Coordinates of C-alpha atoms in Angstrom, one line a residue:
X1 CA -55.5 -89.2 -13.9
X2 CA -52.7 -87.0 -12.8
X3 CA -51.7 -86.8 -9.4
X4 CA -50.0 -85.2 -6.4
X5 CA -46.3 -86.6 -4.9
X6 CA -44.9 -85.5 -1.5
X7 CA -41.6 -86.3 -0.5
X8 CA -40.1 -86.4 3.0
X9 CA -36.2 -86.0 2.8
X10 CA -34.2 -87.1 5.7
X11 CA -35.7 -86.9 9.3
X12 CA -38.5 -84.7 8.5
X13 CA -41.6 -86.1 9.7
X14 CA -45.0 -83.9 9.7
X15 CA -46.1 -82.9 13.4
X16 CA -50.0 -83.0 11.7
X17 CA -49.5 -85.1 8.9
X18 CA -50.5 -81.8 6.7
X19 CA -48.5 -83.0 3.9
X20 CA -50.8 -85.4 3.3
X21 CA -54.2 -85.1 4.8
X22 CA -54.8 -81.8 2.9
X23 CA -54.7 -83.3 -0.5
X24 CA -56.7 -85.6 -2.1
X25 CA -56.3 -89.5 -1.5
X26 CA -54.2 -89.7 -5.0
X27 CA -51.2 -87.8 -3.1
X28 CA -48.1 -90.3 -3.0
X29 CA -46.3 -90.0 -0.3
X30 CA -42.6 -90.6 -0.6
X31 CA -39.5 -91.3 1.5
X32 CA -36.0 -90.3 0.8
X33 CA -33.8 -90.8 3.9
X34 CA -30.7 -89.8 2.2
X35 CA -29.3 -87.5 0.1
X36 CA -28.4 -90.6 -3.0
X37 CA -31.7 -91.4 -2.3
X38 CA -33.4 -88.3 -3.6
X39 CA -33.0 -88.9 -7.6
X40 CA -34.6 -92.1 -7.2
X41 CA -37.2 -92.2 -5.1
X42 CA -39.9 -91.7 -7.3
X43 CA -38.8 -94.5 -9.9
X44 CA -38.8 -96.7 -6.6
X45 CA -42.3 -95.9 -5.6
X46 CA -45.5 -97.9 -5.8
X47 CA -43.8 -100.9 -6.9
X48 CA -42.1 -99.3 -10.1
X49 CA -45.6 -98.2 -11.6
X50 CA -44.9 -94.3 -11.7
X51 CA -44.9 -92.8 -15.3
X52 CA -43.6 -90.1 -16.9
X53 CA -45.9 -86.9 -16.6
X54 CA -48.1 -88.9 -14.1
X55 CA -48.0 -85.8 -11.3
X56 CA -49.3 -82.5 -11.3
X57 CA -47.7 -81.5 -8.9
X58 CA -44.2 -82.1 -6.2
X59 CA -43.9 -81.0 -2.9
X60 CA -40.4 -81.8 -1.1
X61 CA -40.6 -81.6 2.7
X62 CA -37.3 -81.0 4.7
X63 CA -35.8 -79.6 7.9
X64 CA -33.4 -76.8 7.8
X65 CA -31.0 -78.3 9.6
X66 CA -30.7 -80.6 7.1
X67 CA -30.5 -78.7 3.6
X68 CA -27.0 -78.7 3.3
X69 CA -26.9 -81.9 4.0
X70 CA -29.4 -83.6 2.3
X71 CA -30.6 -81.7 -0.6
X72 CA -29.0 -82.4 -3.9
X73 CA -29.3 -79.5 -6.7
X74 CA -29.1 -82.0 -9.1
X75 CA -31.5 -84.7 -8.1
X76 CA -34.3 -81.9 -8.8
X77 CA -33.9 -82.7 -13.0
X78 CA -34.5 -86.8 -12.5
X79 CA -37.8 -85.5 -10.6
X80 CA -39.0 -83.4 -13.5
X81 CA -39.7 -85.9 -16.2
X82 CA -42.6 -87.4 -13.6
X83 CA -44.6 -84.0 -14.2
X84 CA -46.9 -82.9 -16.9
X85 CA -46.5 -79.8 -18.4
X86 CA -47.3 -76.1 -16.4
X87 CA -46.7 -78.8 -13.5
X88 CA -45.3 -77.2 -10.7
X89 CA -42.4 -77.9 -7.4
X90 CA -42.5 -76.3 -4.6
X91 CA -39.7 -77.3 -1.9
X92 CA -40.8 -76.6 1.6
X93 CA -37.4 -75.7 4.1
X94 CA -39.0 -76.4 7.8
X95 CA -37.2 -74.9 10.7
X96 CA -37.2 -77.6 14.0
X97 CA -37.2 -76.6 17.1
X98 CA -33.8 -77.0 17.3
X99 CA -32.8 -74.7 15.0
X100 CA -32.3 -70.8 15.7
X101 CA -35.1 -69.8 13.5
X102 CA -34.6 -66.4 11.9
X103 CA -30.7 -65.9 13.1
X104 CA -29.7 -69.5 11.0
X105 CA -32.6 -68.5 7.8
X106 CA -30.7 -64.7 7.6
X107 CA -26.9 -66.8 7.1
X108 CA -28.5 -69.5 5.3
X109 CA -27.4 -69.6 1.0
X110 CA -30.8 -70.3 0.0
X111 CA -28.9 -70.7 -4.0
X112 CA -28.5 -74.0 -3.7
X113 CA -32.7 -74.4 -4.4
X114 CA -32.2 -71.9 -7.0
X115 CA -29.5 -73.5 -8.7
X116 CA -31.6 -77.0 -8.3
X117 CA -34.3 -75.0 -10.6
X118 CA -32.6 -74.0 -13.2
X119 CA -30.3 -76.9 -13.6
X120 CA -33.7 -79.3 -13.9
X121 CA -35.1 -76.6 -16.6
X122 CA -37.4 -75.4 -14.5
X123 CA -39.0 -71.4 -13.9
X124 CA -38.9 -70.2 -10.7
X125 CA -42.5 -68.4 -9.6
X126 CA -42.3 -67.6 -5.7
X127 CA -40.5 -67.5 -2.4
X128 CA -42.3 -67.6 0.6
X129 CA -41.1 -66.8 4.0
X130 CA -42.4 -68.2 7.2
X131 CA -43.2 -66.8 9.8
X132 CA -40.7 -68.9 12.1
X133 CA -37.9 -68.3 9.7
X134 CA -38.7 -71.5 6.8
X135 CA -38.9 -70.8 3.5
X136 CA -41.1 -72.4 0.6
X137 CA -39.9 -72.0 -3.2
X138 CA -42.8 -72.6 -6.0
X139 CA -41.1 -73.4 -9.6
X140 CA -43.1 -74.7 -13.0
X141 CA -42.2 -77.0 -15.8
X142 CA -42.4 -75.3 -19.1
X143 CA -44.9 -76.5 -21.7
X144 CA -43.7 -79.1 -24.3
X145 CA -43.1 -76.6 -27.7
X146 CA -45.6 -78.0 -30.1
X147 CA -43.8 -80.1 -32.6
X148 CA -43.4 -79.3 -36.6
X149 CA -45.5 -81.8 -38.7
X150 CA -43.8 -84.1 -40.8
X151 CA -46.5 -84.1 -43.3
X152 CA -45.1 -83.1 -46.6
X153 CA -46.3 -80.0 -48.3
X154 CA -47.3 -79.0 -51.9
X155 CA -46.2 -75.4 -52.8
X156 CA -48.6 -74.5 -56.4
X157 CA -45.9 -72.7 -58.2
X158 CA -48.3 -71.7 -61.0
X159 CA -48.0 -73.6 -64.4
X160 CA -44.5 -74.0 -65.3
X161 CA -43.3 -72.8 -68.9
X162 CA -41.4 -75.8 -70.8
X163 CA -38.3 -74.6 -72.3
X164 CA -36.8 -76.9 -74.2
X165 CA -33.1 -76.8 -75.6
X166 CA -31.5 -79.2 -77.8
X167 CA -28.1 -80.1 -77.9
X168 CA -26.6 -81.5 -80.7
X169 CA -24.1 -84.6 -79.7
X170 CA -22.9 -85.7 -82.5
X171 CA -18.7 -85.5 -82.5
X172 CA -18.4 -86.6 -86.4
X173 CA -19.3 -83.2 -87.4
X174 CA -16.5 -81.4 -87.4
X175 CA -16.7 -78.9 -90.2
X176 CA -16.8 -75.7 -87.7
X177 CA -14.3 -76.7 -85.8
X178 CA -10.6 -74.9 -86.6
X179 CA -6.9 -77.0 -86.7
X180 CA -5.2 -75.1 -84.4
X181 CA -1.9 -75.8 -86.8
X182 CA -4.1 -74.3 -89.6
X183 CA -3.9 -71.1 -87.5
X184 CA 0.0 -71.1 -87.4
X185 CA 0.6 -72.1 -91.1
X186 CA -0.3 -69.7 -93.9
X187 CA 0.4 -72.2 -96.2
X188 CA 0.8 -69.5 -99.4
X189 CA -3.1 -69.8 -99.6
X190 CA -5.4 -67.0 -99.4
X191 CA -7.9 -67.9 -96.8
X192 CA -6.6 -65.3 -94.1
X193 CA -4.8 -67.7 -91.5
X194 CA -2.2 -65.9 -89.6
X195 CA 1.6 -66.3 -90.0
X196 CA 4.4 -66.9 -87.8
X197 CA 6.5 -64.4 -86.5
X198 CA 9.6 -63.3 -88.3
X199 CA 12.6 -65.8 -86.6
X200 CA 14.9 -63.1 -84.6
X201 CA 18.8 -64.0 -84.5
X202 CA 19.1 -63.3 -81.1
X203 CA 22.8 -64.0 -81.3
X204 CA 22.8 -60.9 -83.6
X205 CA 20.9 -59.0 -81.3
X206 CA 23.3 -59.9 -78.2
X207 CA 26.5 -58.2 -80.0
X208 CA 24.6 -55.5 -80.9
X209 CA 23.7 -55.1 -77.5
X210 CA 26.8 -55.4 -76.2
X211 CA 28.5 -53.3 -78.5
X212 CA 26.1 -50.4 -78.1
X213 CA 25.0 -50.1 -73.8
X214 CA 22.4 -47.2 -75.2
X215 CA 20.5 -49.9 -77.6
X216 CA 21.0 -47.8 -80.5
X217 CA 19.5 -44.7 -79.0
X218 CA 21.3 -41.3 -79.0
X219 CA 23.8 -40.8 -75.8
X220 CA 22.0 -39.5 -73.3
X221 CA 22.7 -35.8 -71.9
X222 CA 24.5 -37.2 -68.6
X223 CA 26.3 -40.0 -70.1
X224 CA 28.6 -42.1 -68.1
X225 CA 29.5 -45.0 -70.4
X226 CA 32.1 -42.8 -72.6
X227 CA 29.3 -43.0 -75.5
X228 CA 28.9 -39.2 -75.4
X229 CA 32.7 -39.1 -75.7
X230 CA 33.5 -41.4 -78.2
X231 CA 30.6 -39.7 -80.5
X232 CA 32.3 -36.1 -80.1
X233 CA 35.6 -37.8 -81.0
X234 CA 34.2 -39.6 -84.2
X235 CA 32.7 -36.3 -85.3
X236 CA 35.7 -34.3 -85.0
X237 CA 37.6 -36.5 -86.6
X238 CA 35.5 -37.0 -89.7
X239 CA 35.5 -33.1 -89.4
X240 CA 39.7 -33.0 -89.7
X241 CA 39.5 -35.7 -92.0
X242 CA 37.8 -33.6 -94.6
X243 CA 40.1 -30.7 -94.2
X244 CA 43.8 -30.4 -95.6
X245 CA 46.4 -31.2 -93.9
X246 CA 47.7 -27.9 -92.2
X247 CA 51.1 -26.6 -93.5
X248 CA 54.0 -26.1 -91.4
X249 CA 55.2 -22.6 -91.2
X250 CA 58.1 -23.1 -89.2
X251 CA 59.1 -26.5 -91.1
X252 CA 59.3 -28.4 -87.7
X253 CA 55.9 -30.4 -87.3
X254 CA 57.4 -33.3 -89.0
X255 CA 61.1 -33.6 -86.7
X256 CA 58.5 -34.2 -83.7
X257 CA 57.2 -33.2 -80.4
X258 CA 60.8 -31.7 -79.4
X259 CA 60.6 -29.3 -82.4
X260 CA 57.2 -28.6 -82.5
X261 CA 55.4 -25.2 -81.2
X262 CA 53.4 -25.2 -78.3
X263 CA 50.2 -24.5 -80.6
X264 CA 51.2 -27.4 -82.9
X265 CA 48.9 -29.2 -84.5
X266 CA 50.7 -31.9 -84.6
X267 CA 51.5 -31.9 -81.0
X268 CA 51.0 -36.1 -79.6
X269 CA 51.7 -37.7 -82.6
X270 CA 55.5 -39.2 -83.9
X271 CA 57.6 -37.6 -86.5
X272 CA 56.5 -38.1 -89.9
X273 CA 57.9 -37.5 -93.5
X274 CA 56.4 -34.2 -95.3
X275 CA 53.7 -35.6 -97.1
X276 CA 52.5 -38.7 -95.0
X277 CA 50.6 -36.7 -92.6
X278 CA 47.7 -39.0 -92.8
X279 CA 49.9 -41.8 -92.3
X280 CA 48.1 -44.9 -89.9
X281 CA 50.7 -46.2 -87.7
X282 CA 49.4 -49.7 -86.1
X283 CA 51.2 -50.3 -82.5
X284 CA 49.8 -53.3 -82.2
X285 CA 51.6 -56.0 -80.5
X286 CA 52.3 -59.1 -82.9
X287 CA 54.8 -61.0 -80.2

């Protein structure tokens, strides 16, 4: 049987007993003097013999005066685990007659009850104003969500279709399998295995390189290596070289450059005999 707990924080002390004589004999009436007293008072009461979700209901008495004091915002949570669920708190702020009723409620930071609700998980409802200034606030526990059963369930999925496949294991049977060296190595048979490539002498290829910056291609049209040049030269010489040699009208082409016309063909090169024209002279060097 669930039942009813009022508790009396600090010096409050009902003029009527109200607290108590208008519920039920069930209601459990509760002191907590101090404010480190609050969190436990119900775990202290009746001798140790109050169980979780045993009340219905809490109602927390207390004097204005004394709020700032004496109520704790989070003592509130270690209360809630005494109520069942849809259990409600209501705390109940009594102004004394010592206290300057409406004046001291309009300054008053009535957060701190507030923030006692929603730390402890719990949904405020209602605020209440007195008529000599108190105030009441009414907050509920939520309902316990319903828990997910455990019990394991059986999804029909409809008959399921067997398809088997069969793998073959066996690694002695190795007649589709291909030597990868077989692939390499023609072997001067005919079954269509693929041959190496040629073997490139790439020392061969580096002169060639080197002795030709264009790579064998014709000089291009804005040339800067000389290629252009030397090409011209080779042609016109292969030109003259065909051609006789020219005869000397004046008979001093062959005395040299000294004798020679200023449209001499021979201008540039030393004297010569007549007849040795086409003579090679090597310069080179031998010391």
């Amino acid at each position: 049987m669930t039942s009813t707990a009022v508790i009396h924080i600090g010096s409050y002390a009902p003029k009527d007993d109200s607290s108590s004589s208008t519920r039920s004999n069930v209601a459990t009436v509760v002191q907590a003097p101090t404010k480190e007293s609050l969190p436990s008072c119900l775990s202290t009461a009746n001798n140790n013999n109050m169980k979780p979700e045993a009340l219905s209901s809490i109602s927390i008495y207390l004097q204005y005066d004394e709020l700032l004091t004496h109520y704790d915002s989070l003592a509130l949570a270690s209360l809630v685990p005494y109520l069942v669920p849809h259990g409600s708190v209501s705390v109940h702020v009594v102004m004394s007659s010592t206290s300057n009723n409406n004046n001291n409620a309009k300054k008053m930071d009535w957060g701190i009850i507030m923030t006692s609700f929603v730390l402890a998980g719990l949904k405020a409802q209602s605020e209440q104003r007195q008529a000599d200034g108190g105030r009441v606030f009414t907050a509920q526990k939520a309902a316990v969500p319903p828990v997910a059963s455990s019990a394991p369930m059986r999804l029909n999925l409809g008959a399921k279709k067997s398809n088997k496949v069969t793998l073959n294991l066996d690694d002695d049977d190795d007649d589709d399998q291909i030597d990868e060296d077989d692939l390499l190595l023609n072997g001067g048979n005919s079954s269509g295995m693929l041959a190496p490539p040629p073997t490139i002498d790439m020392e061969a290829r580096s002169k060639a390189a080197a002795a030709d910056d264009c790579g064998g291609r014709k000089a291009c049209d804005d040339c800067t290596c000389g290629r252009k040049e030397r090409e011209a030269a080779d042609e016109e010489e292969k030109k003259t070289a065909d051609l006789p040699p020219p005869k000397s009208s004046c008979g001093n082409c062959a005395k040299g450059d000294a004798f020679r016309c200023a449209g001499c063909p021979y201008l540039g090169k030393p004297a010569f005999k007549e007849g040795e024209e086409h003579l090679v002279l090597k310069l080179d060097d031998d010391v």
